[in-house]
Coordinates of C-alpha atoms in Angstrom, one line a residue:
Chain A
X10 CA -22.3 64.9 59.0
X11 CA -21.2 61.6 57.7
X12 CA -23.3 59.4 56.1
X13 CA -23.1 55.7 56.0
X14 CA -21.1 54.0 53.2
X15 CA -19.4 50.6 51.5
X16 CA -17.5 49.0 54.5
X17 CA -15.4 46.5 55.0
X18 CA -12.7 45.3 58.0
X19 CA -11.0 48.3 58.5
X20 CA -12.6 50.6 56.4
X21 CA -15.6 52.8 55.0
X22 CA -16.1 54.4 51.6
X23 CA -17.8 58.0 52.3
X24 CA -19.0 60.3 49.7
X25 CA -16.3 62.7 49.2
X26 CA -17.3 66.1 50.5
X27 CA -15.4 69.7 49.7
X28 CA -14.3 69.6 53.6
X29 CA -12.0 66.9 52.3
X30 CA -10.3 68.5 49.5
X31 CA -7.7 70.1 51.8
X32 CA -5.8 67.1 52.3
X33 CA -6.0 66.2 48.6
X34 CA -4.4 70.6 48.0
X35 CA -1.8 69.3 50.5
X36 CA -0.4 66.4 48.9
X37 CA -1.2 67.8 45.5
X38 CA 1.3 70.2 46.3
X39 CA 3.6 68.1 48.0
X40 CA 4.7 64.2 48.2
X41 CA 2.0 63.2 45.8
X42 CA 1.8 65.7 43.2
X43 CA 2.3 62.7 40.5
X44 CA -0.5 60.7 41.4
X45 CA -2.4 63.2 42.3
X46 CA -2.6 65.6 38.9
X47 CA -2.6 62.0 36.9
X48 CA -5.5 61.2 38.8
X49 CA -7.2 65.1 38.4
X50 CA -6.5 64.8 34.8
X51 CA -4.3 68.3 35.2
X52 CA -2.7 69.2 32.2
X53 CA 0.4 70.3 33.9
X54 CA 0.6 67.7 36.0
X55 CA 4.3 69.2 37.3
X56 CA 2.6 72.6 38.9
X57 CA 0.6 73.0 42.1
X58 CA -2.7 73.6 42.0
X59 CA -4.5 76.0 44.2
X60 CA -7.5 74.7 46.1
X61 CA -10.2 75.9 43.9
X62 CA -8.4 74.9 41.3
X63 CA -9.2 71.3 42.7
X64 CA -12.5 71.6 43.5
X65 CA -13.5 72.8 39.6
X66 CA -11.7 69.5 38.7
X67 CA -13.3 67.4 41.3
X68 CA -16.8 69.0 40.4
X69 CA -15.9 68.1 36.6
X70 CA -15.7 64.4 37.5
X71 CA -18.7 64.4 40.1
X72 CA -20.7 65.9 36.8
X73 CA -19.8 62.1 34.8
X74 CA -22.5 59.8 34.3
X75 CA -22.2 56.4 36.5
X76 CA -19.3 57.9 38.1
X77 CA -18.4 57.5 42.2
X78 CA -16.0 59.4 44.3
X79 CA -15.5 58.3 47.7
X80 CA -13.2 59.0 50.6
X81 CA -11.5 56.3 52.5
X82 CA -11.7 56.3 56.0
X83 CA -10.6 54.5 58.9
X84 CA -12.9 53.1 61.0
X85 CA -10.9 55.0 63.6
X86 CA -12.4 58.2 62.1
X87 CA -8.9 59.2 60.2
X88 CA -9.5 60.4 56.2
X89 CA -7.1 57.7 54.5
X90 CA -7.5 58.4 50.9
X91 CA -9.5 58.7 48.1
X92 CA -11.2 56.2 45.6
X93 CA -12.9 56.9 42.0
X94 CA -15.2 53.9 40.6
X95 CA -16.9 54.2 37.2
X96 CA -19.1 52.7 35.1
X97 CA -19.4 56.0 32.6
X98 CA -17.9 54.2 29.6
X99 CA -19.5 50.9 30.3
X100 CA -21.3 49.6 33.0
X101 CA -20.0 46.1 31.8
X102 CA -16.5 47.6 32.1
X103 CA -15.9 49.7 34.9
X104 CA -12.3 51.7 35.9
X105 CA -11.2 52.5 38.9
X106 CA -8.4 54.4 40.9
X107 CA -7.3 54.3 44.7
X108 CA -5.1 56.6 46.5
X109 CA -4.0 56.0 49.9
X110 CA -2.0 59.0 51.9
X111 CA 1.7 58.3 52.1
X112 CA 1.2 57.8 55.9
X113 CA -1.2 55.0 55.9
X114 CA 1.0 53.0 53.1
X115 CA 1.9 49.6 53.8
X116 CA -0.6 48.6 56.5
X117 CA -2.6 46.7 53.6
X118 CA -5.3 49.7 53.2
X119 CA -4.9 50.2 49.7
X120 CA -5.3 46.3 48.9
X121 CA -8.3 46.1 51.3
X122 CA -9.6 49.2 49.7
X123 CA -9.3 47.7 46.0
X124 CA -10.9 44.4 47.3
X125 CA -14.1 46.6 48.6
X126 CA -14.3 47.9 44.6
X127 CA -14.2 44.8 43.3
X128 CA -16.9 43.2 45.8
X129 CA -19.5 46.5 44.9
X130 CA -18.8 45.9 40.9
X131 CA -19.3 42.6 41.2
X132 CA -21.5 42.0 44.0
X133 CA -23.6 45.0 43.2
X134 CA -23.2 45.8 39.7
X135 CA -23.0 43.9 36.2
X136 CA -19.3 44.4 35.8
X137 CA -17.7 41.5 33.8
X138 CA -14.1 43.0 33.4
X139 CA -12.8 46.0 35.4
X140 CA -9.7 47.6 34.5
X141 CA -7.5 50.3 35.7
X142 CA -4.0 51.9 34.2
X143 CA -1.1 53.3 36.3
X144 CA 1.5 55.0 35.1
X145 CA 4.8 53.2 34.2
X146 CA 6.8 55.2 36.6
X147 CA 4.7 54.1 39.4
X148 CA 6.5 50.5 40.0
X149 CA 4.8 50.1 43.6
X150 CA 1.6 50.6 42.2
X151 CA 2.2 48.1 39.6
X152 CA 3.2 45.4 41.5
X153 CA 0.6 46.2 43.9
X154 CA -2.4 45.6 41.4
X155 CA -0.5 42.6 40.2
X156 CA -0.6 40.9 43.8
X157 CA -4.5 41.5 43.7
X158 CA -4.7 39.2 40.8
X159 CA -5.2 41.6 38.0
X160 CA -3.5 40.4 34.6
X161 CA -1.3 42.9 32.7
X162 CA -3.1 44.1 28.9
X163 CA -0.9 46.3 27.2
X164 CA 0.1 49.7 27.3
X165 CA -1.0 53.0 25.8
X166 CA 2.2 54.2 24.8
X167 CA 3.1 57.9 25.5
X168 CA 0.7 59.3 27.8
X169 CA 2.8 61.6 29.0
X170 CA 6.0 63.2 29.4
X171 CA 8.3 62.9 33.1
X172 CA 11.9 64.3 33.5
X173 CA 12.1 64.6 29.9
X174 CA 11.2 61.1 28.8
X175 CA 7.6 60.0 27.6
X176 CA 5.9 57.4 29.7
X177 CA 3.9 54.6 29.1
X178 CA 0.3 53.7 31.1
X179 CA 0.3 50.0 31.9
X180 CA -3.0 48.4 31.7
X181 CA -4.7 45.7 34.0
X182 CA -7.4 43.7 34.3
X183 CA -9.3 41.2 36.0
X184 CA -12.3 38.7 35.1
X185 CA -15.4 38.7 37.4
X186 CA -14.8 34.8 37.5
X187 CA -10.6 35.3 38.6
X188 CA -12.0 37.7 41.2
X189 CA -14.2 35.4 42.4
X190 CA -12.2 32.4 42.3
X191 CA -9.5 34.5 44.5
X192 CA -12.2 35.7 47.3
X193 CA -13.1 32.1 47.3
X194 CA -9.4 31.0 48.0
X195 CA -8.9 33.8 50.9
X196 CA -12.3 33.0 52.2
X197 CA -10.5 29.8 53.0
X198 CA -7.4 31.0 54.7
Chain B
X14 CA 0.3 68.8 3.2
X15 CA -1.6 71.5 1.0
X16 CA -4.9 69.7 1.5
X17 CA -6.9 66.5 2.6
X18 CA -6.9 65.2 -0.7
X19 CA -5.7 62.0 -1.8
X20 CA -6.1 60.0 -4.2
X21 CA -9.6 58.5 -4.5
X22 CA -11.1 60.7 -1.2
X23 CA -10.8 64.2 0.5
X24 CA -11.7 65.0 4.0
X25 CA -14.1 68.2 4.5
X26 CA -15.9 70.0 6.8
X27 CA -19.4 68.2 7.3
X28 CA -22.4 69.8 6.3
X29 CA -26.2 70.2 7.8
X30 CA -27.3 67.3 5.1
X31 CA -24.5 65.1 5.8
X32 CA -26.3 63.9 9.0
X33 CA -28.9 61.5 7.8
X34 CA -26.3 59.6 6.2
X35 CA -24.2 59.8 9.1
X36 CA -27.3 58.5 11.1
X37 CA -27.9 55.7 8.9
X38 CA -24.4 55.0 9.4
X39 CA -24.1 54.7 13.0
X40 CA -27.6 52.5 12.6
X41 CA -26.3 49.9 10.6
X42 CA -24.4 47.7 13.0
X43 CA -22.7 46.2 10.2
X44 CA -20.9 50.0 10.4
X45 CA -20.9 50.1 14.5
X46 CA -17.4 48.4 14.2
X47 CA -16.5 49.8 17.5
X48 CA -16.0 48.0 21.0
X49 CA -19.8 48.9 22.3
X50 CA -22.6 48.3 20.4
X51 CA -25.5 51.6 20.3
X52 CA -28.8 50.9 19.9
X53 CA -29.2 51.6 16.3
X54 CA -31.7 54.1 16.5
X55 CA -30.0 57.6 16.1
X56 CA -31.4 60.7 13.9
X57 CA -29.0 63.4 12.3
X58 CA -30.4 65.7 15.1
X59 CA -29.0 63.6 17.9
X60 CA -25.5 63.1 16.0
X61 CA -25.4 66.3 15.5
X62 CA -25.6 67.7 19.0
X63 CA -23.5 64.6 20.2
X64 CA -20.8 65.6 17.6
X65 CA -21.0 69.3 18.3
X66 CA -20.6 68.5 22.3
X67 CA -17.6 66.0 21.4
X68 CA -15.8 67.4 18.5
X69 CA -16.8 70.9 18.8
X70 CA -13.1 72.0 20.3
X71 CA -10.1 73.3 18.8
X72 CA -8.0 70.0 19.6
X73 CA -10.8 68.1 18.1
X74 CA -11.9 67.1 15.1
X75 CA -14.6 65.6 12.2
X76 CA -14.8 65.5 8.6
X77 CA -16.9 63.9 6.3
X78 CA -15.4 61.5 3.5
X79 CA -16.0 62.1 0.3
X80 CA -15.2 60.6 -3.4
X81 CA -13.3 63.2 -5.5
X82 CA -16.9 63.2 -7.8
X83 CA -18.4 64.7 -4.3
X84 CA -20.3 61.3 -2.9
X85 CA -20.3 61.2 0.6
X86 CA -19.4 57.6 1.5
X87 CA -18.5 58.0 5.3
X88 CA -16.9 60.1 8.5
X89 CA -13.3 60.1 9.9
X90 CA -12.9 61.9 13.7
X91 CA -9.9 62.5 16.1
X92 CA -9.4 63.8 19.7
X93 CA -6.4 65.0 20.8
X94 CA -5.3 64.2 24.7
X95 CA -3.0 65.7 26.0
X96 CA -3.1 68.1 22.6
X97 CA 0.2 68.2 20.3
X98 CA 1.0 64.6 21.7
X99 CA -1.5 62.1 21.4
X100 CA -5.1 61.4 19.7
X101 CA -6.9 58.7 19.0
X102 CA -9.0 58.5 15.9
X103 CA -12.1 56.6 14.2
X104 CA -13.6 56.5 11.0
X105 CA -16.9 54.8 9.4
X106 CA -17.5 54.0 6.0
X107 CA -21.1 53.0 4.2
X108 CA -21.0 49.2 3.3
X109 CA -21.1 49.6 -0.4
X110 CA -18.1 51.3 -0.5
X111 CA -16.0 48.7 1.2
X112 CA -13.6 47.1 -0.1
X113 CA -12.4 49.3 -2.6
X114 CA -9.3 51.1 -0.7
X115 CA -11.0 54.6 0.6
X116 CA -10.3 53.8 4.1
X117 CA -7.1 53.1 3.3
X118 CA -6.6 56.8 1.3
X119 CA -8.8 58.8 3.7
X120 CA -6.6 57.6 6.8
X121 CA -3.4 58.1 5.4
X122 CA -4.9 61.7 4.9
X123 CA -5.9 61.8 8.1
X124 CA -2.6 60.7 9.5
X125 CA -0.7 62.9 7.7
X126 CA -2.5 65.7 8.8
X127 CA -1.9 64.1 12.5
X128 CA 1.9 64.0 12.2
X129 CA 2.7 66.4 9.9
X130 CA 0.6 69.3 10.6
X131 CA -0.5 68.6 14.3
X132 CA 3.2 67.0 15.4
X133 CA 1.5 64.6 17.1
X134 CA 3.6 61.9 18.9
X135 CA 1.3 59.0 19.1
X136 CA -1.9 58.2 17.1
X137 CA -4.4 55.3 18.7
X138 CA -7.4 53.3 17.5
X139 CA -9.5 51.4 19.8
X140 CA -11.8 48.7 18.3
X141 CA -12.3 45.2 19.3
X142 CA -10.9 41.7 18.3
X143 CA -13.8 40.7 16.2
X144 CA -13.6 44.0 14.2
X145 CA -10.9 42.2 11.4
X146 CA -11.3 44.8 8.7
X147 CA -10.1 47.9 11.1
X148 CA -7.6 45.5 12.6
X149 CA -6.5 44.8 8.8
X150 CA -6.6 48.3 7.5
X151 CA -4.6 49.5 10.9
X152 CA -1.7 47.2 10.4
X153 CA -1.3 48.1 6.9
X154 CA -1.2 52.0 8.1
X155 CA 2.0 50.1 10.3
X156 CA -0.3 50.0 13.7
X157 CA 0.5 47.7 16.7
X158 CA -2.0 46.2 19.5
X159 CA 0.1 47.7 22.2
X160 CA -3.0 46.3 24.7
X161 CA -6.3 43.7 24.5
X162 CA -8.8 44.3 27.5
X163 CA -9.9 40.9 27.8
X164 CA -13.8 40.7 27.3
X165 CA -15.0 44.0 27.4
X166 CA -17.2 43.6 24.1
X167 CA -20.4 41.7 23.1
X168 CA -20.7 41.4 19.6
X169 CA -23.2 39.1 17.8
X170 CA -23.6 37.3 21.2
X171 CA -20.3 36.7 21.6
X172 CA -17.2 37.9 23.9
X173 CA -14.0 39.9 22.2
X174 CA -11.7 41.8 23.5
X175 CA -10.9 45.5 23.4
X176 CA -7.6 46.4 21.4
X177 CA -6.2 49.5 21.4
X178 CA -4.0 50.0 18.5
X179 CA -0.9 52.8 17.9
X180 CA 1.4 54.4 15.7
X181 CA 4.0 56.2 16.4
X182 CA 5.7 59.5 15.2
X183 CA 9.2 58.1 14.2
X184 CA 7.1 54.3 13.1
X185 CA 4.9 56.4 10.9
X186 CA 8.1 58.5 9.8
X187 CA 10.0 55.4 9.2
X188 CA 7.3 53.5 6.9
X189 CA 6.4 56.7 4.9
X190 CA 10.4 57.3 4.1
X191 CA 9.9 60.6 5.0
X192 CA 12.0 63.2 6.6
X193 CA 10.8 64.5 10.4
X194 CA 10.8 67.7 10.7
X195 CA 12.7 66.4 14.2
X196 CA 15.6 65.7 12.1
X197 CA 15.3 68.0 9.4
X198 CA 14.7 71.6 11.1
X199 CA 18.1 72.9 9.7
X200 CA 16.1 73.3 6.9
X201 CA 15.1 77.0 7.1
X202 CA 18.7 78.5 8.0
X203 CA 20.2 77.0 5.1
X204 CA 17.3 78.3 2.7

């Protein structure tokens, strides 16, 4: 059973349940293995994990304090992604992540689904700053969360290691008064 | 490195009595340099059990700071993520022994340990832009802001930002004129 959730146009936040950690085996182990074990926190983040493997890390975050998990779905009943929002290290401060499934890129999902986060940290939380970090090799990513208006802060050098090179995570950021200002200017358009 | 020893401080394991001080430490926000103020109203049986739970693991770790007479004047942690690559590190010391250069000895002990005994890659500090002595004493360990959260602390009633500072391996290398064991691991077949 489905229960009711954070909606907006096109979409509705659901509690993430284990039915739905199929699709997030599938594209572990195949076109999204990156974002996906980044995202899990897997310390091999090149090998597939098994299923149970990815429920004992998806129980491990559901056990956080102030922390959210939510699948995105379509208001045509399809399972779109998935969506992390926290407010475990600071309420004033929350992180987030979004993924969207490769087949429901580029219809603007992932940028209304970012837009819904912001509106329940800042329309029903405290938060004054959220951030988020994506990978440096993740250039779409990157340039996505910079066309919502979030300002770059930095890096944390060496997060990782990818075809033999460290990487970098890229910070981001944006002010509950930028985010406000920028709903204003759409509400206009 | 043969120990934590330098030259005004070692590192050691802490002990059951350490925690009162260690209490009073994280109680005096004069101490709480950090980017998120605690209420100031912790007891060495809380610390303990919050220490054990965070630095109880094998990539972890705590030590207590003390004078080479045996004072205890402070505490100096790291966490390792992902282990052997990265960790990030923090440190407090009691406010009478400021300014007299044991921060400065017990983290180049604890970065030496970091680098030359863990191989770490990267070593981070995360404090906030109103915390000027850890910003100081970072910089003169060769530290870099590599990013500033804008306006993710509230200290004294007013908004800083979150810096997170790094070294490193090759930097840390570099500015210590020592030799990597990177470039130098001919060493033993020559021996």
């Amino acid at each position: 059973m489905k229960t009711k959730g954070q909606s907006s146009k096109n979409l509705e936040f659901l509690s993430l349940e284990d039915k739905d950690l199929e699709k997030i085996h599938k594209y572990q182990n195949e076109k999204l293995r990156d974002e996906l074990s980044s995202f899990l926190d897997f310390e091999q983040p090149w090998a597939p994990m098994a299923l149970g493997h990815i429920k004992a890390k998806i129980d491990e975050i559901r056990k956080e304090d102030r922390t959210a998990l939510f699948g995105i779905w379509s208001k045509d009943n399809k399972f779109v992604g998935l969506s992390y929002y926290s407010e475990g290290w600071d309420t004033w401060e929350p992180n987030f992540y979004v993924i969207i499934w490769p087949e429901y890129r580029k219809k603007g999902l992932g940028s209304e689904a970012v837009k819904l986060i912001l509106d329940f940290a800042f329309d029903q939380g405290i938060a004054h700053v959220i951030s988020c970090y994506i990978p440096e090799w993740n250039e779409v990513g990157i340039k996505f969360i910079e066309s919502l208006g979030f300002k770059r802060a930095g890096v944390m050098r060496r997060i990782g290691i990818k075809d033999g090179k460290f990487y970098d995570g890229v910070f981001f950021d944006i002010l509950r008064d930028e985010r406000l200002a920028l709903r204003a200017q759409e509400g206009d358009q | 490195m043969e120990s934590l020893t330098g030259k005004m401080v070692r590192l050691r394991t802490l002990h059951d009595d350490d925690f009162e001080y260690i209490a009073a430490l994280r109680n005096d926000l004069r101490t709480q340099g950090w980017n998120q103020r605690l209420p100031p109203c912790f007891t060495g049986k809380k610390l303990r059990e919050r220490f054990e739970e965070r630095f109880g693991k094998e990539k972890a770790g705590i030590f207590g700071i003390e004078l080479l007479d045996g004072r205890m004047i402070g505490y100096t942690d790291y966490r390792e993520h992902p282990p052997r690559l990265g960790a990030t590190v923090g440190m407090a010391i009691g406010v009478e022994f400021w300014g007299k250069g044991y921060a400065l000895d017990a983290a180049e002990i604890l970065l030496g340990f970091l680098f030359e005994e863990r191989g770490l890659h990267v070593v981070r500090i995360w404090t906030q832009s109103g915390n000027l002595r850890a910003v100081s004493l970072a910089e003169k360990m060769g530290f870099k802001t590599s990013a500033c959260l804008r306006e993710s602390a509230i200290i004294n009633g007013k908004l800083y930002d979150t810096l997170l500072m790094d070294l490193l391996r090759e930097e840390y290398y570099e500015s210590k004129d020592l030799q990597d064991w990177i470039m130098d691991r001919g060493r033993l077949q020559q021996s």
